[in-house]
Tab-separated table of C-alpha atoms in Angstrom:
chain	number	residue	atom	x	y	z
K	14	MET	CA	0.000	0.000	0.000
K	15	GLU	CA	1.283	3.481	-0.873
K	16	ARG	CA	2.598	5.754	1.875
K	17	LYS	CA	-0.233	8.255	1.449
K	18	TRP	CA	-2.852	5.632	2.316
K	19	TRP	CA	-0.865	4.528	5.368
K	20	THR	CA	-0.819	8.199	6.384
K	21	LEU	CA	-4.573	8.501	5.948
K	22	LEU	CA	-5.105	5.319	7.965
K	23	ALA	CA	-2.933	6.531	10.859
K	24	VAL	CA	-4.592	9.962	10.883
K	25	CYS	CA	-8.105	8.500	10.762
K	26	VAL	CA	-7.355	6.024	13.570
K	27	GLY	CA	-5.977	8.787	15.786
K	28	THR	CA	-8.835	11.149	14.921
K	29	PHE	CA	-11.417	8.443	15.542
K	30	MET	CA	-10.026	7.652	19.001
K	31	LEU	CA	-9.703	11.254	20.145
K	32	LEU	CA	-13.185	12.252	18.958
K	33	LEU	CA	-14.784	9.030	20.152
K	34	ASP	CA	-13.669	9.912	23.657
K	35	ILE	CA	-15.709	13.115	23.557
K	36	THR	CA	-19.006	11.219	23.537
K	37	VAL	CA	-18.122	7.643	24.514
K	38	VAL	CA	-18.271	8.501	28.223
K	39	ASN	CA	-21.816	9.884	28.135
K	40	VAL	CA	-23.622	6.563	28.449
K	41	ALA	CA	-21.162	5.408	31.130
K	42	LEU	CA	-21.668	8.380	33.470
K	43	PRO	CA	-24.279	6.677	35.712
K	44	ASP	CA	-21.894	3.740	36.276
K	45	ILE	CA	-18.973	6.120	36.919
K	46	GLU	CA	-21.116	8.004	39.413
K	47	ARG	CA	-21.919	4.843	41.358
K	48	ASP	CA	-18.436	3.307	41.290
K	49	LEU	CA	-16.494	6.492	42.115
K	50	HIS	CA	-19.210	8.189	44.222
K	51	ALA	CA	-18.973	11.225	41.952
K	52	SER	CA	-20.923	14.437	42.415
K	53	PHE	CA	-22.842	15.992	39.509
K	54	ALA	CA	-20.107	18.619	39.037
K	55	GLU	CA	-17.449	15.894	38.928
K	56	LEU	CA	-19.473	14.064	36.286
K	57	GLN	CA	-19.648	17.223	34.180
K	58	TRP	CA	-15.882	17.565	34.329
K	59	VAL	CA	-15.427	14.014	33.035
K	60	VAL	CA	-16.689	15.421	29.732
K	61	ASP	CA	-15.541	19.032	30.029
K	62	ALA	CA	-11.944	18.429	31.173
K	63	TYR	CA	-11.261	16.506	27.990
K	64	SER	CA	-12.960	18.978	25.643
K	65	LEU	CA	-11.331	21.936	27.362
K	66	SER	CA	-7.817	20.511	26.955
K	67	LEU	CA	-8.523	19.865	23.298
K	68	ALA	CA	-9.827	23.366	22.719
K	69	SER	CA	-7.043	25.074	24.661
K	70	LEU	CA	-4.023	23.323	23.204
K	71	VAL	CA	-4.746	22.589	19.541
K	72	LEU	CA	-3.183	25.892	18.432
K	73	THR	CA	-0.003	25.352	20.423
K	74	ALA	CA	0.272	21.779	19.208
K	75	GLY	CA	-0.073	22.901	15.592
K	76	ALA	CA	2.782	25.372	15.987
K	77	LEU	CA	4.873	22.734	17.757
K	78	ALA	CA	4.291	20.313	14.880
K	79	ASP	CA	5.367	22.929	12.337
K	80	LEU	CA	8.577	23.457	14.333
K	81	LEU	CA	9.589	19.926	15.389
K	82	GLY	CA	7.989	17.807	12.673
K	83	ARG	CA	4.412	16.689	12.199
K	84	LYS	CA	5.117	12.955	12.165
K	85	ARG	CA	7.131	13.163	15.394
K	86	VAL	CA	4.590	15.319	17.234
K	87	PHE	CA	1.674	13.173	16.019
K	88	ALA	CA	3.400	10.059	17.395
K	89	VAL	CA	3.999	11.782	20.759
K	90	GLY	CA	0.324	12.756	20.904
K	91	LEU	CA	-0.727	9.182	20.205
K	92	GLY	CA	1.564	7.930	22.956
K	93	LEU	CA	0.323	10.435	25.548
K	94	PHE	CA	-3.296	9.699	24.663
K	95	THR	CA	-2.703	5.958	25.037
K	96	VAL	CA	-0.983	6.240	28.429
K	97	ALA	CA	-3.651	8.644	29.735
K	98	SER	CA	-6.385	6.252	28.565
K	99	LEU	CA	-4.843	3.483	30.648
K	100	GLY	CA	-4.726	5.874	33.620
K	101	CYS	CA	-8.407	6.779	33.181
K	102	GLY	CA	-9.380	3.127	33.388
K	103	LEU	CA	-7.323	2.709	36.568
K	104	ALA	CA	-8.505	5.979	38.200
K	105	PRO	CA	-9.375	5.430	41.888
K	106	SER	CA	-11.557	8.530	42.271
K	107	ALA	CA	-13.634	10.979	40.274
K	108	VAL	CA	-11.078	13.757	40.765
K	109	ALA	CA	-8.286	11.515	39.484
K	110	LEU	CA	-10.418	10.589	36.473
K	111	ASP	CA	-11.070	14.276	35.715
K	112	VAL	CA	-7.340	15.079	35.847
K	113	LEU	CA	-6.422	12.124	33.643
K	114	ARG	CA	-9.157	13.082	31.184
K	115	ALA	CA	-7.447	16.481	30.891
K	116	PHE	CA	-4.138	14.759	30.064
K	117	GLN	CA	-5.948	12.565	27.575
K	118	GLY	CA	-7.205	15.763	25.973
K	119	VAL	CA	-3.632	17.049	25.648
K	120	GLY	CA	-2.721	14.003	23.579
K	121	GLY	CA	-5.891	14.433	21.554
K	122	ALA	CA	-5.075	18.072	20.858
K	123	VAL	CA	-1.658	17.120	19.494
K	124	MET	CA	-3.188	14.543	17.148
K	125	PHE	CA	-6.013	16.789	16.018
K	126	ALA	CA	-3.660	19.697	15.312
K	127	THR	CA	-1.503	17.667	12.929
K	128	ALA	CA	-4.213	15.623	11.183
K	129	LEU	CA	-5.049	17.943	8.289
K	130	ALA	CA	-1.418	18.892	7.707
K	131	LEU	CA	-0.411	15.225	7.372
K	132	ILE	CA	-3.206	14.636	4.871
K	133	ALA	CA	-2.386	17.795	2.917
K	134	GLN	CA	1.267	16.832	2.421
K	135	GLU	CA	0.342	13.459	0.876
K	136	PHE	CA	-2.820	14.114	-1.171
K	137	HIS	CA	-3.382	16.555	-4.026
K	138	GLY	CA	-6.089	17.355	-6.550
K	139	ARG	CA	-9.135	15.108	-6.596
K	140	GLU	CA	-7.473	12.574	-4.322
K	141	ARG	CA	-7.316	15.221	-1.608
K	142	GLY	CA	-11.082	15.631	-1.832
K	143	THR	CA	-11.537	11.884	-1.431
K	144	ALA	CA	-9.115	11.761	1.507
K	145	LEU	CA	-10.826	14.680	3.196
K	146	GLY	CA	-14.166	12.978	2.650
K	147	ILE	CA	-12.921	9.845	4.411
K	148	TRP	CA	-11.484	11.958	7.230
K	149	GLY	CA	-14.738	13.895	7.490
K	150	ALA	CA	-16.699	10.649	7.699
K	151	THR	CA	-14.350	9.583	10.487
K	152	ILE	CA	-15.136	12.764	12.422
K	153	GLY	CA	-18.890	12.473	12.037
K	154	GLY	CA	-18.929	8.763	12.730
K	155	ALA	CA	-16.674	8.938	15.783
K	156	VAL	CA	-18.735	11.584	17.550
K	157	ALA	CA	-22.056	9.976	16.680
K	158	ILE	CA	-21.098	6.336	17.340
K	159	GLY	CA	-19.504	7.102	20.704
K	160	PRO	CA	-22.658	6.348	22.713
K	161	LEU	CA	-23.060	2.985	20.929
K	162	ILE	CA	-19.504	1.845	21.612
K	163	GLY	CA	-19.745	3.182	25.164
K	164	GLY	CA	-22.954	1.214	25.656
K	165	VAL	CA	-21.486	-2.031	24.326
K	166	LEU	CA	-18.399	-1.781	26.527
K	167	THR	CA	-20.229	-0.560	29.637
K	168	ASP	CA	-22.968	-3.198	29.449
K	169	GLY	CA	-20.691	-6.035	28.330
K	170	LEU	CA	-17.630	-5.363	30.490
K	171	SER	CA	-17.425	-2.208	32.621
K	172	TRP	CA	-17.067	1.543	32.173
K	173	GLN	CA	-13.279	1.211	32.537
K	174	TRP	CA	-13.152	-0.545	29.175
K	175	ILE	CA	-14.211	2.582	27.296
K	176	PHE	CA	-10.665	3.704	28.122
K	177	TYR	CA	-8.802	0.381	28.064
K	178	VAL	CA	-9.865	-0.251	24.459
K	179	ASN	CA	-7.708	2.689	23.368
K	180	VAL	CA	-4.497	1.081	24.618
K	181	PRO	CA	-3.859	-1.671	22.010
K	182	ILE	CA	-5.208	0.515	19.199
K	183	GLY	CA	-3.008	3.399	20.288
K	184	ILE	CA	0.111	1.240	20.441
K	185	ALA	CA	-0.553	-0.086	16.940
K	186	ALA	CA	-1.103	3.454	15.637
K	187	VAL	CA	2.201	4.648	17.144
K	188	VAL	CA	4.074	1.806	15.422
K	189	LEU	CA	2.319	2.589	12.125
K	190	THR	CA	3.174	6.283	12.405
K	191	LEU	CA	6.841	5.709	13.154
K	192	THR	CA	7.339	3.145	10.381
K	193	LYS	CA	5.133	4.346	7.517
K	194	LEU	CA	4.725	8.137	7.655
K	195	GLN	CA	7.072	10.749	6.182
K	196	GLU	CA	8.336	13.652	8.254
K	197	SER	CA	7.498	17.254	7.318
K	198	ARG	CA	7.790	20.652	9.008
K	199	ASP	CA	7.569	24.366	8.338
K	200	PRO	CA	11.117	25.505	7.433
K	201	ASN	CA	10.283	29.026	8.611
K	202	ALA	CA	8.988	28.024	12.067
K	203	ARG	CA	10.855	29.866	14.830
K	204	GLY	CA	9.445	28.848	18.187
K	205	ILE	CA	6.419	28.462	20.416
K	206	ASP	CA	4.225	31.403	21.345
K	207	TRP	CA	4.011	30.605	25.062
K	208	TRP	CA	2.392	33.913	26.035
K	209	GLY	CA	-0.298	33.344	23.449
K	210	ALA	CA	-0.831	29.781	24.644
K	211	VAL	CA	-1.182	30.811	28.292
K	212	THR	CA	-3.551	33.732	27.721
K	213	PHE	CA	-5.762	31.771	25.315
K	214	SER	CA	-5.958	28.643	27.471
K	215	ALA	CA	-6.647	30.610	30.661
K	216	SER	CA	-9.309	32.712	28.945
K	217	LEU	CA	-11.144	29.653	27.650
K	218	PHE	CA	-10.907	27.789	30.968
K	219	LEU	CA	-12.365	30.727	32.906
K	220	LEU	CA	-15.180	31.126	30.379
K	221	VAL	CA	-16.203	27.468	30.517
K	222	PHE	CA	-15.803	27.301	34.307
K	223	GLY	CA	-17.971	30.383	34.710
K	224	LEU	CA	-20.700	28.994	32.465
K	225	ILE	CA	-20.712	25.631	34.243
K	226	ARG	CA	-20.847	27.127	37.747
K	227	ALA	CA	-23.116	30.101	37.015
K	228	ASN	CA	-26.438	28.509	37.974
K	229	ASP	CA	-25.094	27.025	41.203
K	230	ASP	CA	-23.175	30.107	42.325
K	231	GLY	CA	-25.509	32.719	40.825
K	232	TRP	CA	-24.830	34.748	37.684
K	233	GLY	CA	-24.223	37.844	39.776
K	234	SER	CA	-21.884	36.200	42.278
K	235	ALA	CA	-18.379	37.579	42.679
K	236	ARG	CA	-16.770	34.342	41.508
K	237	ILE	CA	-18.787	34.078	38.282
K	238	VAL	CA	-18.503	37.761	37.409
K	239	GLY	CA	-14.783	37.599	38.163
K	240	CYS	CA	-14.336	34.549	35.916
K	241	LEU	CA	-16.160	36.122	32.980
K	242	VAL	CA	-14.388	39.484	33.341
K	243	ALA	CA	-10.994	37.799	33.654
K	244	SER	CA	-11.778	35.615	30.635
K	245	THR	CA	-12.555	38.694	28.555
K	246	ALA	CA	-9.425	40.498	29.743
K	247	LEU	CA	-7.232	37.501	28.919
K	248	LEU	CA	-8.805	37.208	25.474
K	249	VAL	CA	-7.961	40.862	24.801
K	250	ALA	CA	-4.424	40.218	26.047
K	251	PHE	CA	-4.189	37.219	23.725
K	252	VAL	CA	-5.166	39.342	20.702
K	253	LEU	CA	-2.622	42.028	21.667
K	254	VAL	CA	0.117	39.420	22.107
K	255	GLU	CA	-0.629	37.835	18.741
K	256	ARG	CA	-0.642	41.172	16.916
K	257	ARG	CA	2.832	42.009	18.229
K	258	ARG	CA	4.510	38.696	17.396
K	259	GLU	CA	6.294	38.194	14.095
K	260	ARG	CA	5.260	34.497	14.061
K	261	PRO	CA	2.123	34.269	16.206
K	262	MET	CA	0.453	31.063	17.326
K	263	LEU	CA	-2.764	32.317	15.777
K	264	ASP	CA	-2.078	34.433	12.721
K	265	LEU	CA	-4.861	37.010	12.929
K	266	THR	CA	-4.151	38.134	9.362
K	267	LEU	CA	-5.694	34.871	8.144
K	268	PHE	CA	-9.070	36.202	9.247
K	269	ARG	CA	-8.726	38.993	6.716
K	270	LYS	CA	-9.674	36.322	4.215
K	271	PRO	CA	-13.447	36.032	4.551
K	272	THR	CA	-13.312	32.351	3.592
K	273	PHE	CA	-11.070	31.479	6.536
K	274	ALA	CA	-13.315	33.406	8.914
K	275	GLY	CA	-16.396	31.720	7.446
K	276	ALA	CA	-14.878	28.248	7.809
K	277	SER	CA	-13.940	28.992	11.428
K	278	ILE	CA	-17.478	30.163	12.199
K	279	ALA	CA	-18.928	27.079	10.513
K	280	ALA	CA	-16.670	24.802	12.589
K	281	PHE	CA	-17.711	26.565	15.794
K	282	THR	CA	-21.452	26.544	15.091
K	283	LEU	CA	-21.549	22.882	14.010
K	284	SER	CA	-19.868	21.841	17.259
K	285	ALA	CA	-21.764	24.262	19.512
K	286	SER	CA	-25.095	23.085	18.117
K	287	MET	CA	-25.182	19.414	17.120
K	288	PHE	CA	-22.108	17.953	18.785
K	289	ALA	CA	-22.772	19.712	22.098
K	290	MET	CA	-26.350	18.364	22.051
K	291	PHE	CA	-25.218	14.722	22.124
K	292	LEU	CA	-24.649	14.943	25.899
K	293	TYR	CA	-28.195	16.106	26.613
K	294	LEU	CA	-29.835	13.800	24.079
K	295	THR	CA	-28.035	10.865	25.687
K	296	LEU	CA	-29.236	11.894	29.138
K	297	TYR	CA	-32.795	12.124	27.781
K	298	ILE	CA	-32.706	8.686	26.165
K	299	GLN	CA	-31.245	7.024	29.266
K	300	ASN	CA	-32.612	8.976	32.216
K	301	VAL	CA	-36.085	9.861	30.904
K	302	LEU	CA	-36.864	7.072	28.440
K	303	GLY	CA	-35.082	4.482	30.583
K	304	TYR	CA	-32.938	2.781	27.953
K	305	SER	CA	-29.766	0.942	28.939
K	306	PRO	CA	-26.361	2.246	27.813
K	307	LEU	CA	-26.317	-0.135	24.838
K	308	GLU	CA	-29.946	0.547	23.905
K	309	ALA	CA	-29.260	4.279	24.068
K	310	GLY	CA	-26.208	3.930	21.841
K	311	VAL	CA	-28.194	2.016	19.219
K	312	ARG	CA	-30.633	4.936	18.956
K	313	PHE	CA	-27.828	7.148	17.644
K	314	LEU	CA	-27.007	4.836	14.730
K	315	PRO	CA	-29.121	6.816	12.202
K	316	ILE	CA	-26.838	9.828	12.676
K	317	THR	CA	-23.775	7.628	12.238
K	318	VAL	CA	-25.024	5.971	9.058
K	319	LEU	CA	-26.046	9.227	7.375
K	320	SER	CA	-22.758	10.902	8.353
K	321	PHE	CA	-20.765	8.114	6.731
K	322	VAL	CA	-22.908	8.121	3.593
K	323	ALA	CA	-22.907	11.893	3.104
K	324	ALA	CA	-19.255	12.691	3.898
K	325	PRO	CA	-17.529	10.916	0.965
K	326	ILE	CA	-20.161	12.320	-1.403
K	327	SER	CA	-19.480	15.808	-0.086
K	328	GLY	CA	-15.737	15.249	-0.432
K	329	ARG	CA	-16.120	14.384	-4.126
K	330	LEU	CA	-18.544	17.241	-4.736
K	331	SER	CA	-16.073	19.760	-3.280
K	332	ALA	CA	-14.116	19.646	-6.542
K	333	ARG	CA	-17.187	20.704	-8.572
K	334	VAL	CA	-19.619	22.452	-6.208
K	335	PRO	CA	-18.822	25.728	-4.387
K	336	VAL	CA	-17.663	24.971	-0.862
K	337	ARG	CA	-19.926	27.668	0.550
K	338	ALA	CA	-22.926	25.855	-0.917
K	339	LEU	CA	-21.930	22.653	0.875
K	340	LEU	CA	-21.420	24.521	4.147
K	341	PHE	CA	-24.729	26.350	3.852
K	342	VAL	CA	-26.810	23.299	2.977
K	343	GLY	CA	-25.074	21.112	5.557
K	344	LEU	CA	-25.546	23.536	8.454
K	345	ALA	CA	-29.116	24.261	7.360
K	346	LEU	CA	-29.817	20.512	7.479
K	347	VAL	CA	-28.312	20.338	10.977
K	348	GLY	CA	-30.515	23.234	12.127
K	349	THR	CA	-33.605	21.645	10.582
K	350	GLY	CA	-32.789	18.317	12.181
K	351	LEU	CA	-32.503	19.935	15.609
K	352	LEU	CA	-35.841	21.680	15.153
K	353	LEU	CA	-37.471	18.387	14.192
K	354	MET	CA	-36.123	16.823	17.393
K	355	SER	CA	-37.874	19.479	19.493
K	356	GLY	CA	-41.540	19.319	20.413
K	357	LEU	CA	-40.969	16.371	22.744
K	358	LYS	CA	-43.586	15.429	25.326
K	359	VAL	CA	-43.318	13.247	28.403
K	360	GLY	CA	-44.988	10.386	26.556
K	361	SER	CA	-42.870	10.663	23.426
K	362	ASP	CA	-40.817	7.678	22.293
K	363	TRP	CA	-37.313	7.896	20.848
K	364	THR	CA	-38.798	7.625	17.328
K	365	HIS	CA	-39.827	11.274	17.691
K	366	LEU	CA	-36.107	12.055	17.322
K	367	LEU	CA	-35.578	9.834	14.274
K	368	PRO	CA	-36.419	12.296	11.444
K	369	GLY	CA	-34.171	14.904	13.039
K	370	PHE	CA	-31.379	12.362	13.503
K	371	LEU	CA	-31.480	11.430	9.815
K	372	ILE	CA	-31.471	15.002	8.527
K	373	ALA	CA	-28.842	16.237	10.995
K	374	GLY	CA	-26.632	13.222	10.211
K	375	ALA	CA	-26.688	14.083	6.516
K	376	GLY	CA	-25.828	17.672	7.405
K	377	ILE	CA	-22.839	16.655	9.534
K	378	GLY	CA	-21.483	14.490	6.748
K	379	MET	CA	-21.884	17.298	4.224
K	380	VAL	CA	-20.172	19.972	6.340
K	381	ASN	CA	-17.034	18.194	7.586
K	382	PRO	CA	-15.166	17.677	4.275
K	383	ALA	CA	-16.057	21.214	3.146
K	384	LEU	CA	-14.667	22.577	6.413
K	385	ALA	CA	-11.430	20.678	5.972
K	386	SER	CA	-10.866	21.864	2.397
K	387	SER	CA	-11.651	25.467	3.363
K	388	ALA	CA	-9.280	25.468	6.340
K	389	ILE	CA	-6.191	24.408	4.395
K	390	GLY	CA	-7.203	25.676	0.956
K	391	VAL	CA	-6.672	29.369	1.686
K	392	VAL	CA	-3.091	29.111	2.984
K	393	ALA	CA	0.239	28.047	1.520
K	394	PRO	CA	1.081	24.367	2.183
K	395	GLN	CA	3.824	25.385	4.640
K	396	ARG	CA	1.189	27.011	6.869
K	397	SER	CA	-1.230	24.081	6.802
K	398	GLY	CA	-0.310	23.120	10.384
K	399	MET	CA	-1.484	26.447	11.756
K	400	ALA	CA	-4.547	26.544	9.515
K	401	SER	CA	-5.719	23.088	10.548
K	402	GLY	CA	-4.954	23.894	14.190
K	403	ILE	CA	-7.099	27.033	14.093
K	404	ASN	CA	-9.999	25.211	12.439
K	405	ASN	CA	-9.841	22.359	14.944
K	406	THR	CA	-9.606	24.869	17.782
K	407	PHE	CA	-12.881	26.411	16.686
K	408	ARG	CA	-14.411	22.922	16.592
K	409	GLN	CA	-13.350	22.165	20.156
K	410	VAL	CA	-14.150	25.633	21.487
K	411	GLY	CA	-17.612	25.059	20.050
K	412	ILE	CA	-18.026	21.772	21.911
K	413	ALA	CA	-16.603	23.072	25.198
K	414	THR	CA	-18.566	26.317	25.255
K	415	GLY	CA	-21.623	24.712	23.681
K	416	ILE	CA	-21.881	22.074	26.405
K	417	ALA	CA	-21.337	24.690	29.098
K	418	ALA	CA	-23.730	27.281	27.641
K	419	LEU	CA	-26.477	24.786	26.805
K	420	GLY	CA	-26.029	23.284	30.267
K	421	ALA	CA	-26.472	26.709	31.852
K	422	ILE	CA	-29.675	27.273	29.865
K	423	PHE	CA	-30.878	23.757	30.622
K	424	GLN	CA	-30.332	24.064	34.365
K	425	SER	CA	-31.942	27.503	34.446
K	426	GLN	CA	-35.052	25.861	32.989
K	427	ALA	CA	-35.045	22.557	34.854
K	428	GLY	CA	-32.479	22.572	37.673
K	429	ALA	CA	-29.848	19.838	38.165
K	430	ALA	CA	-30.347	17.049	35.625
K	431	GLN	CA	-30.319	14.344	38.314
K	432	ASN	CA	-33.179	15.760	40.347
K	433	VAL	CA	-35.794	17.083	37.952
K	434	SER	CA	-39.111	15.583	36.931
K	435	PRO	CA	-39.468	14.085	33.429
K	436	SER	CA	-41.725	16.946	32.361
K	437	ALA	CA	-39.222	19.593	33.486
K	438	PHE	CA	-36.385	17.710	31.781
K	439	VAL	CA	-38.322	17.457	28.509
K	440	ASP	CA	-39.306	21.136	28.588
K	441	ALA	CA	-35.713	22.193	29.142
K	442	LEU	CA	-34.473	19.844	26.404
K	443	ASN	CA	-36.955	21.303	23.925
K	444	HIS	CA	-35.680	24.757	24.813
K	445	ILE	CA	-32.019	24.009	24.139
K	446	LEU	CA	-32.865	22.105	20.941
K	447	VAL	CA	-34.380	25.304	19.541
K	448	VAL	CA	-31.391	27.349	20.744
K	449	SER	CA	-29.032	24.876	19.043
K	450	ALA	CA	-31.008	25.071	15.818
K	451	ILE	CA	-30.701	28.867	15.805
K	452	VAL	CA	-26.930	28.554	16.251
K	453	ALA	CA	-26.697	26.141	13.298
K	454	TYR	CA	-28.833	28.398	11.067
K	455	ALA	CA	-26.671	31.394	11.979
K	456	GLY	CA	-23.597	29.418	10.953
K	457	ALA	CA	-25.222	28.543	7.625
K	458	VAL	CA	-25.988	32.172	6.820
K	459	LEU	CA	-22.551	33.445	7.820
K	460	SER	CA	-20.817	30.674	5.861
K	461	VAL	CA	-22.535	31.443	2.592
K	462	ALA	CA	-21.930	35.164	3.125
K	463	LEU	CA	-18.198	34.868	3.852
K	464	VAL	CA	-16.787	31.907	1.917
K	465	ARG	CA	-15.674	32.742	-1.641
K	466	GLY	CA	-13.637	31.010	-4.306
K	467	SER	CA	-11.160	33.819	-4.852
K	468	ASP	CA	-9.603	33.295	-1.411
K	469	PHE	CA	-8.293	29.805	-2.223
K	470	VAL	CA	-4.604	29.411	-2.956
K	471	ALA	CA	-5.461	26.766	-5.562
K	472	PRO	CA	-8.845	25.986	-7.106
K	473	ALA	CA	-10.932	24.065	-4.587
K	474	GLY	CA	-14.385	24.098	-5.898
K	475	ALA	CA	-15.213	27.222	-3.963
């Protein structure tokens, strides 16, 4: 098999594992709660610690890969992710699990930051569209199929196995990376923007922490106000730092290209709407409808199937159809799917969600390849590491802030998810489904308004 296909295999395996671990834990949370005597806040951090590490460190990891070599950094990320996964399975307490999930997210950030750059160096022309379609299908499938795999492992073995399963796969992927992939780097890379990394990571952490704690502490409490003010101040500091650096971690001049800004917005809105909703939909299917972890996971299969079917088609279409059209239609389908999921009643069965699952799944599959081609298509190949890192950062920021913001809205409507009546839970879920749909529609409109063919370095069907 040619080197480029080995590269695609290694990247897809790493991407699948790191994204699977965003949603795979959802169906296992009740078992984790019982075994580790976890509080509701500790359960939230099982999900949020991982997403937050991903969102905070993707940019730094992309710059590190450009400097030290993408193959080398990707292999290190795989190794760290594998070791942290073993630690998660062995965690003796909820706090230990939360900390290890953060380390697992560090490894995931390193892999995610280098994925698109590794693909871009090996694939060109129409083959790149096909490769991006396969990678996009991997993204959509991993996030959607997480509850199913989590259910199989939790019901059949124990919740620890949702982490143990990563160990042999991770070891095999490290060996594949070291033996089959070619090294590449940015010859003009000069160092790591540590000030940028610190200000960005701290700003995002304080924002997510404030959103998660706001309902419990009170939106007007000194701690929450302080977190949100400090987050804003650090974000301003981050922008000032980046503007002064000759080689910034996040090159703000890229956003002068409307296409790059549009792709970043599309990545954020897809994650903040559909991907963030998986947590709350899983809680509904298990806690309200009473399905087991495996039964709950099976209910998400329609999204998985449609994502896999639509993504390769979208990848091939990207060479002939304007990318902005794919982004617009895909996000509009996601928004429509979310709206169709709303309108739930206490007596509703899971089949009420099915039409929305099918339409949203098709939308996810359509958007992901178009996002990938837009992110790396407007920069020179030497800057593909930064471009892919920025795009993936917006994806993970969307998930982290989406979960936190939707959770704040949900709890303001229904209270703590463990203690509310089914009717209150359903009412709150309907509310955030509509909010998520609005976010997806906004992303669709902004994408079609900003993305344009003239911004691409080489023709990309835009």
